[in-house]
Amino acid sequence: MKKYILFDNDGVLVETEPWYLKASQKALKEFFDFEFSKDDYMKLMINGGSVWQGVEALGASTSEVNIARDKRNQYYQEYLKNEDISIKDVQDILKRLSRKYKMAIVTTSRRVDFEIIHKNRGIVDFMDFVLCEEDYDFAKPHPMPYLTAMKKFKANKDECIVVEDSKRGLSSANSAKIDCAIVYNEFTKTQDFSDAQYKIKTLNDLEMLLEDMEK
């Protein structure tokens, strides 16, 4: 029986990934006249690579990349503050789930971005804790983020389920040997989820999935 739900953040609880890509594209074009496609971004998402790899390979200096990265972060935060990043019914679903399960968010987001995303959103109210990129040494697809969450709950892998929308997150969960449910997301739909234990169309389906596991 599952007792703990470990949620990814971006693309699962909020729709932020397209805006992160747009901010990266804008900064790469502005500072390096470098075209960065969604396909390029998808490849990096799978292995946890950096959006700056292309310009570094072309000889961009560390200081130049740092300046462009800071600008990208500024653009991204502007999008987070001004664009609609909500996913339908998330708060209602979490409220119902919280009556039966302990829950946490395990994200590769920076804490500063996470706090902007979730200001007055009500999602974190249902969580026992949140792990951001500053809270572990190795990011997804490494298993450490989910192993850290499991340890914090003092749970075993059979008691946990991960909810993800990306191949990178799925690889992290699989490496940690925790069952993973992939929730459909238009942005990541082309990624290979053949090794996912479960696939759901929306978070609403997570409730039914968990109920079926108890039968």
PDB file of C-alpha atoms in Angstrom:
ATOM      1  CA  MET A   1       0.000   0.000   0.000  1.00  0.00           C
ATOM      2  CA  LYS A   2       1.272   3.442  -0.896  1.00  0.00           C
ATOM      3  CA  LYS A   3       1.533   5.937   1.948  1.00  0.00           C
ATOM      4  CA  TYR A   4       3.723   8.664   0.431  1.00  0.00           C
ATOM      5  CA  ILE A   5       3.391  10.632  -2.809  1.00  0.00           C
ATOM      6  CA  LEU A   6       6.477  12.396  -4.171  1.00  0.00           C
ATOM      7  CA  PHE A   7       5.495  15.011  -6.742  1.00  0.00           C
ATOM      8  CA  ASP A   8       7.692  16.613  -9.328  1.00  0.00           C
ATOM      9  CA  ASN A   9       6.818  20.295  -9.619  1.00  0.00           C
ATOM     10  CA  ASP A  10       7.296  21.711 -13.117  1.00  0.00           C
ATOM     11  CA  GLY A  11       4.840  20.172 -15.538  1.00  0.00           C
ATOM     12  CA  VAL A  12       3.026  18.220 -12.811  1.00  0.00           C
ATOM     13  CA  LEU A  13       1.722  20.814 -10.344  1.00  0.00           C
ATOM     14  CA  VAL A  14       2.361  23.954 -12.398  1.00  0.00           C
ATOM     15  CA  GLU A  15       2.908  24.599 -16.103  1.00  0.00           C
ATOM     16  CA  THR A  16       6.303  26.305 -16.063  1.00  0.00           C
ATOM     17  CA  GLU A  17       8.488  24.346 -18.479  1.00  0.00           C
ATOM     18  CA  PRO A  18       7.501  26.224 -21.676  1.00  0.00           C
ATOM     19  CA  TRP A  19       8.369  29.520 -19.969  1.00  0.00           C
ATOM     20  CA  TYR A  20      11.764  28.244 -18.819  1.00  0.00           C
ATOM     21  CA  LEU A  21      12.496  27.272 -22.413  1.00  0.00           C
ATOM     22  CA  LYS A  22      11.309  30.639 -23.731  1.00  0.00           C
ATOM     23  CA  ALA A  23      13.477  32.514 -21.208  1.00  0.00           C
ATOM     24  CA  SER A  24      16.495  30.405 -22.172  1.00  0.00           C
ATOM     25  CA  GLN A  25      15.891  30.935 -25.883  1.00  0.00           C
ATOM     26  CA  LYS A  26      15.594  34.685 -25.377  1.00  0.00           C
ATOM     27  CA  ALA A  27      18.854  34.964 -23.428  1.00  0.00           C
ATOM     28  CA  LEU A  28      20.803  32.692 -25.791  1.00  0.00           C
ATOM     29  CA  LYS A  29      19.658  34.712 -28.785  1.00  0.00           C
ATOM     30  CA  GLU A  30      20.280  38.067 -27.107  1.00  0.00           C
ATOM     31  CA  PHE A  31      23.787  37.362 -25.814  1.00  0.00           C
ATOM     32  CA  PHE A  32      25.176  34.836 -28.301  1.00  0.00           C
ATOM     33  CA  ASP A  33      22.850  34.970 -31.335  1.00  0.00           C
ATOM     34  CA  PHE A  34      22.413  31.259 -30.660  1.00  0.00           C
ATOM     35  CA  GLU A  35      19.271  29.474 -31.854  1.00  0.00           C
ATOM     36  CA  PHE A  36      18.030  26.920 -29.321  1.00  0.00           C
ATOM     37  CA  SER A  37      15.120  24.711 -30.367  1.00  0.00           C
ATOM     38  CA  LYS A  38      12.591  22.790 -28.325  1.00  0.00           C
ATOM     39  CA  ASP A  39      14.146  19.574 -29.658  1.00  0.00           C
ATOM     40  CA  ASP A  40      17.510  20.707 -28.291  1.00  0.00           C
ATOM     41  CA  TYR A  41      15.878  21.371 -24.940  1.00  0.00           C
ATOM     42  CA  MET A  42      14.177  17.960 -24.879  1.00  0.00           C
ATOM     43  CA  LYS A  43      17.494  16.206 -25.367  1.00  0.00           C
ATOM     44  CA  LEU A  44      18.992  18.153 -22.475  1.00  0.00           C
ATOM     45  CA  MET A  45      15.976  17.454 -20.268  1.00  0.00           C
ATOM     46  CA  ILE A  46      16.489  13.714 -20.588  1.00  0.00           C
ATOM     47  CA  ASN A  47      20.061  13.681 -19.291  1.00  0.00           C
ATOM     48  CA  GLY A  48      19.976  16.759 -17.071  1.00  0.00           C
ATOM     49  CA  GLY A  49      22.290  18.783 -19.296  1.00  0.00           C
ATOM     50  CA  SER A  50      22.733  22.545 -19.368  1.00  0.00           C
ATOM     51  CA  VAL A  51      21.173  24.914 -21.901  1.00  0.00           C
ATOM     52  CA  TRP A  52      24.560  26.658 -22.037  1.00  0.00           C
ATOM     53  CA  GLN A  53      26.469  23.672 -23.427  1.00  0.00           C
ATOM     54  CA  GLY A  54      26.112  24.849 -27.022  1.00  0.00           C
ATOM     55  CA  VAL A  55      27.634  28.280 -26.501  1.00  0.00           C
ATOM     56  CA  GLU A  56      30.331  26.909 -24.204  1.00  0.00           C
ATOM     57  CA  ALA A  57      31.336  24.529 -26.998  1.00  0.00           C
ATOM     58  CA  LEU A  58      31.614  27.542 -29.306  1.00  0.00           C
ATOM     59  CA  GLY A  59      34.023  29.258 -26.929  1.00  0.00           C
ATOM     60  CA  ALA A  60      31.825  31.411 -24.701  1.00  0.00           C
ATOM     61  CA  SER A  61      33.633  32.281 -21.477  1.00  0.00           C
ATOM     62  CA  THR A  62      32.403  31.442 -18.009  1.00  0.00           C
ATOM     63  CA  SER A  63      31.795  35.109 -17.244  1.00  0.00           C
ATOM     64  CA  GLU A  64      29.778  35.567 -20.442  1.00  0.00           C
ATOM     65  CA  VAL A  65      27.649  32.526 -19.637  1.00  0.00           C
ATOM     66  CA  ASN A  66      27.100  33.731 -16.074  1.00  0.00           C
ATOM     67  CA  ILE A  67      25.844  37.113 -17.294  1.00  0.00           C
ATOM     68  CA  ALA A  68      23.492  35.457 -19.789  1.00  0.00           C
ATOM     69  CA  ARG A  69      22.286  32.966 -17.167  1.00  0.00           C
ATOM     70  CA  ASP A  70      21.426  35.792 -14.778  1.00  0.00           C
ATOM     71  CA  LYS A  71      19.432  37.466 -17.535  1.00  0.00           C
ATOM     72  CA  ARG A  72      17.671  34.186 -18.344  1.00  0.00           C
ATOM     73  CA  ASN A  73      16.727  33.830 -14.681  1.00  0.00           C
ATOM     74  CA  GLN A  74      15.351  37.377 -14.728  1.00  0.00           C
ATOM     75  CA  TYR A  75      13.252  36.647 -17.829  1.00  0.00           C
ATOM     76  CA  TYR A  76      11.999  33.396 -16.300  1.00  0.00           C
ATOM     77  CA  GLN A  77      10.934  35.072 -13.085  1.00  0.00           C
ATOM     78  CA  GLU A  78       9.078  37.722 -15.066  1.00  0.00           C
ATOM     79  CA  TYR A  79       7.148  34.977 -16.841  1.00  0.00           C
ATOM     80  CA  LEU A  80       6.427  33.219 -13.537  1.00  0.00           C
ATOM     81  CA  LYS A  81       4.980  36.423 -12.108  1.00  0.00           C
ATOM     82  CA  ASN A  82       2.938  37.451 -15.132  1.00  0.00           C
ATOM     83  CA  GLU A  83       1.844  34.343 -17.046  1.00  0.00           C
ATOM     84  CA  ASP A  84      -0.822  31.777 -16.182  1.00  0.00           C
ATOM     85  CA  ILE A  85       1.087  28.706 -14.992  1.00  0.00           C
ATOM     86  CA  SER A  86      -1.782  26.980 -13.202  1.00  0.00           C
ATOM     87  CA  ILE A  87      -2.930  23.431 -13.924  1.00  0.00           C
ATOM     88  CA  LYS A  88      -6.636  22.795 -13.588  1.00  0.00           C
ATOM     89  CA  ASP A  89      -7.997  21.331 -10.331  1.00  0.00           C
ATOM     90  CA  VAL A  90      -4.580  20.765  -8.710  1.00  0.00           C
ATOM     91  CA  GLN A  91      -5.518  22.260  -5.341  1.00  0.00           C
ATOM     92  CA  ASP A  92      -8.752  20.255  -5.111  1.00  0.00           C
ATOM     93  CA  ILE A  93      -6.976  17.020  -6.004  1.00  0.00           C
ATOM     94  CA  LEU A  94      -4.217  17.615  -3.446  1.00  0.00           C
ATOM     95  CA  LYS A  95      -6.767  18.417  -0.765  1.00  0.00           C
ATOM     96  CA  ARG A  96      -8.451  15.055  -1.285  1.00  0.00           C
ATOM     97  CA  LEU A  97      -5.171  13.155  -1.443  1.00  0.00           C
ATOM     98  CA  SER A  98      -3.857  14.846   1.706  1.00  0.00           C
ATOM     99  CA  ARG A  99      -6.576  13.168   3.764  1.00  0.00           C
ATOM    100  CA  LYS A 100      -4.988   9.790   3.139  1.00  0.00           C
ATOM    101  CA  TYR A 101      -1.379  10.284   2.028  1.00  0.00           C
ATOM    102  CA  LYS A 102       1.747  12.113   3.151  1.00  0.00           C
ATOM    103  CA  MET A 103       3.045  14.236   0.282  1.00  0.00           C
ATOM    104  CA  ALA A 104       6.163  16.137  -0.751  1.00  0.00           C
ATOM    105  CA  ILE A 105       7.504  18.039  -3.746  1.00  0.00           C
ATOM    106  CA  VAL A 106      10.871  16.997  -5.198  1.00  0.00           C
ATOM    107  CA  THR A 107      12.009  19.516  -7.787  1.00  0.00           C
ATOM    108  CA  THR A 108      15.116  20.626  -9.655  1.00  0.00           C
ATOM    109  CA  SER A 109      13.875  24.227  -9.418  1.00  0.00           C
ATOM    110  CA  ARG A 110      15.952  26.770  -7.564  1.00  0.00           C
ATOM    111  CA  ARG A 111      14.400  27.717  -4.236  1.00  0.00           C
ATOM    112  CA  VAL A 112      14.047  31.370  -5.301  1.00  0.00           C
ATOM    113  CA  ASP A 113      12.067  30.383  -8.403  1.00  0.00           C
ATOM    114  CA  PHE A 114      10.004  27.861  -6.475  1.00  0.00           C
ATOM    115  CA  GLU A 115       8.935  30.497  -3.980  1.00  0.00           C
ATOM    116  CA  ILE A 116       7.842  32.826  -6.785  1.00  0.00           C
ATOM    117  CA  ILE A 117       5.896  29.997  -8.430  1.00  0.00           C
ATOM    118  CA  HIS A 118       4.051  29.063  -5.254  1.00  0.00           C
ATOM    119  CA  LYS A 119       3.390  32.456  -3.717  1.00  0.00           C
ATOM    120  CA  ASN A 120      -0.305  32.501  -2.693  1.00  0.00           C
ATOM    121  CA  ARG A 121      -0.966  29.349  -4.748  1.00  0.00           C
ATOM    122  CA  GLY A 122      -1.919  27.066  -1.841  1.00  0.00           C
ATOM    123  CA  ILE A 123      -0.227  23.954  -3.211  1.00  0.00           C
ATOM    124  CA  VAL A 124       2.591  23.799  -0.656  1.00  0.00           C
ATOM    125  CA  ASP A 125       0.016  23.843   2.167  1.00  0.00           C
ATOM    126  CA  PHE A 126      -0.702  20.188   1.432  1.00  0.00           C
ATOM    127  CA  MET A 127       2.959  19.115   1.495  1.00  0.00           C
ATOM    128  CA  ASP A 128       5.000  17.805   4.399  1.00  0.00           C
ATOM    129  CA  PHE A 129       8.150  19.278   2.852  1.00  0.00           C
ATOM    130  CA  VAL A 130       9.725  20.525  -0.371  1.00  0.00           C
ATOM    131  CA  LEU A 131      13.138  19.608  -1.773  1.00  0.00           C
ATOM    132  CA  CYS A 132      14.678  22.072  -4.252  1.00  0.00           C
ATOM    133  CA  GLU A 133      17.982  21.816  -6.108  1.00  0.00           C
ATOM    134  CA  GLU A 134      19.873  23.260  -3.137  1.00  0.00           C
ATOM    135  CA  ASP A 135      18.752  20.353  -0.935  1.00  0.00           C
ATOM    136  CA  TYR A 136      20.744  17.546  -2.575  1.00  0.00           C
ATOM    137  CA  ASP A 137      24.123  17.112  -4.252  1.00  0.00           C
ATOM    138  CA  PHE A 138      23.063  15.489  -7.533  1.00  0.00           C
ATOM    139  CA  ALA A 139      20.013  16.468  -9.582  1.00  0.00           C
ATOM    140  CA  LYS A 140      17.670  14.283 -11.621  1.00  0.00           C
ATOM    141  CA  PRO A 141      18.208  11.905 -13.427  1.00  0.00           C
ATOM    142  CA  HIS A 142      20.393  10.896 -10.473  1.00  0.00           C
ATOM    143  CA  PRO A 143      18.351   9.008  -7.837  1.00  0.00           C
ATOM    144  CA  MET A 144      19.503  11.236  -4.974  1.00  0.00           C
ATOM    145  CA  PRO A 145      16.540  13.670  -4.994  1.00  0.00           C
ATOM    146  CA  TYR A 146      14.014  10.883  -4.501  1.00  0.00           C
ATOM    147  CA  LEU A 147      16.226   8.884  -2.157  1.00  0.00           C
ATOM    148  CA  THR A 148      16.579  12.029  -0.038  1.00  0.00           C
ATOM    149  CA  ALA A 149      12.794  12.467   0.087  1.00  0.00           C
ATOM    150  CA  MET A 150      12.238   8.836   0.983  1.00  0.00           C
ATOM    151  CA  LYS A 151      14.788   9.086   3.784  1.00  0.00           C
ATOM    152  CA  LYS A 152      13.161  12.266   5.090  1.00  0.00           C
ATOM    153  CA  PHE A 153       9.829  10.449   5.303  1.00  0.00           C
ATOM    154  CA  LYS A 154      11.550   7.421   6.890  1.00  0.00           C
ATOM    155  CA  ALA A 155       9.731   5.393   4.278  1.00  0.00           C
ATOM    156  CA  ASN A 156      10.644   2.353   2.206  1.00  0.00           C
ATOM    157  CA  LYS A 157      10.405   2.310  -1.581  1.00  0.00           C
ATOM    158  CA  ASP A 158       7.285   0.126  -1.647  1.00  0.00           C
ATOM    159  CA  GLU A 159       5.384   2.734   0.357  1.00  0.00           C
ATOM    160  CA  CYS A 160       6.162   5.535  -2.111  1.00  0.00           C
ATOM    161  CA  ILE A 161       5.030   6.591  -5.540  1.00  0.00           C
ATOM    162  CA  VAL A 162       6.589   9.312  -7.685  1.00  0.00           C
ATOM    163  CA  VAL A 163       4.531  11.511 -10.017  1.00  0.00           C
ATOM    164  CA  GLU A 164       6.531  12.869 -12.946  1.00  0.00           C
ATOM    165  CA  ASP A 165       6.098  14.240 -16.453  1.00  0.00           C
ATOM    166  CA  SER A 166       9.627  13.916 -17.879  1.00  0.00           C
ATOM    167  CA  LYS A 167      12.046  11.166 -18.849  1.00  0.00           C
ATOM    168  CA  ARG A 168      14.663  12.739 -16.600  1.00  0.00           C
ATOM    169  CA  GLY A 169      12.368  12.471 -13.594  1.00  0.00           C
ATOM    170  CA  LEU A 170      11.315   8.946 -14.522  1.00  0.00           C
ATOM    171  CA  SER A 171      14.969   7.895 -14.721  1.00  0.00           C
ATOM    172  CA  SER A 172      15.558   9.392 -11.274  1.00  0.00           C
ATOM    173  CA  ALA A 173      12.624   7.475  -9.802  1.00  0.00           C
ATOM    174  CA  ASN A 174      13.596   4.225 -11.527  1.00  0.00           C
ATOM    175  CA  SER A 175      17.178   4.547 -10.315  1.00  0.00           C
ATOM    176  CA  ALA A 176      15.831   5.007  -6.798  1.00  0.00           C
ATOM    177  CA  LYS A 177      13.665   1.907  -7.397  1.00  0.00           C
ATOM    178  CA  ILE A 178      10.458   3.804  -6.608  1.00  0.00           C
ATOM    179  CA  ASP A 179       7.311   3.237  -8.683  1.00  0.00           C
ATOM    180  CA  CYS A 180       6.584   6.176 -10.967  1.00  0.00           C
ATOM    181  CA  ALA A 181       3.353   7.414 -12.523  1.00  0.00           C
ATOM    182  CA  ILE A 182       3.885   9.597 -15.585  1.00  0.00           C
ATOM    183  CA  VAL A 183       1.176  12.221 -15.981  1.00  0.00           C
ATOM    184  CA  TYR A 184       0.551  13.353 -19.541  1.00  0.00           C
ATOM    185  CA  ASN A 185       1.952  16.756 -20.411  1.00  0.00           C
ATOM    186  CA  GLU A 186       1.764  18.258 -23.880  1.00  0.00           C
ATOM    187  CA  PHE A 187       5.240  19.756 -23.530  1.00  0.00           C
ATOM    188  CA  THR A 188       6.985  16.422 -22.843  1.00  0.00           C
ATOM    189  CA  LYS A 189       4.711  14.055 -24.770  1.00  0.00           C
ATOM    190  CA  THR A 190       7.437  13.064 -27.283  1.00  0.00           C
ATOM    191  CA  GLN A 191       9.736  11.633 -24.605  1.00  0.00           C
ATOM    192  CA  ASP A 192      10.096   7.880 -24.116  1.00  0.00           C
ATOM    193  CA  PHE A 193       8.106   6.668 -21.108  1.00  0.00           C
ATOM    194  CA  SER A 194       8.099   2.976 -22.005  1.00  0.00           C
ATOM    195  CA  ASP A 195       9.759   2.063 -18.703  1.00  0.00           C
ATOM    196  CA  ALA A 196       7.188   3.886 -16.547  1.00  0.00           C
ATOM    197  CA  GLN A 197       5.269   1.681 -14.126  1.00  0.00           C
ATOM    198  CA  TYR A 198       2.093   3.720 -14.618  1.00  0.00           C
ATOM    199  CA  LYS A 199       0.762   6.352 -17.009  1.00  0.00           C
ATOM    200  CA  ILE A 200      -2.128   8.694 -16.251  1.00  0.00           C
ATOM    201  CA  LYS A 201      -3.840  11.365 -18.310  1.00  0.00           C
ATOM    202  CA  THR A 202      -4.356  13.879 -15.495  1.00  0.00           C
ATOM    203  CA  LEU A 203      -3.749  14.147 -11.770  1.00  0.00           C
ATOM    204  CA  ASN A 204      -7.406  13.249 -11.290  1.00  0.00           C
ATOM    205  CA  ASP A 205      -6.483   9.752 -12.450  1.00  0.00           C
ATOM    206  CA  LEU A 206      -3.905   9.443  -9.681  1.00  0.00           C
ATOM    207  CA  GLU A 207      -6.643   8.990  -7.091  1.00  0.00           C
ATOM    208  CA  MET A 208      -8.169   6.099  -9.016  1.00  0.00           C
ATOM    209  CA  LEU A 209      -4.751   4.544  -9.589  1.00  0.00           C
ATOM    210  CA  LEU A 210      -3.957   4.586  -5.885  1.00  0.00           C
ATOM    211  CA  GLU A 211      -7.354   3.168  -5.023  1.00  0.00           C
ATOM    212  CA  ASP A 212      -6.832   0.319  -7.504  1.00  0.00           C
ATOM    213  CA  MET A 213      -3.498  -0.508  -5.861  1.00  0.00           C
ATOM    214  CA  GLU A 214      -5.300  -1.120  -2.575  1.00  0.00           C
ATOM    215  CA  LYS A 215      -7.723  -3.670  -4.015  1.00  0.00           C
TER     216      LYS A 215
END
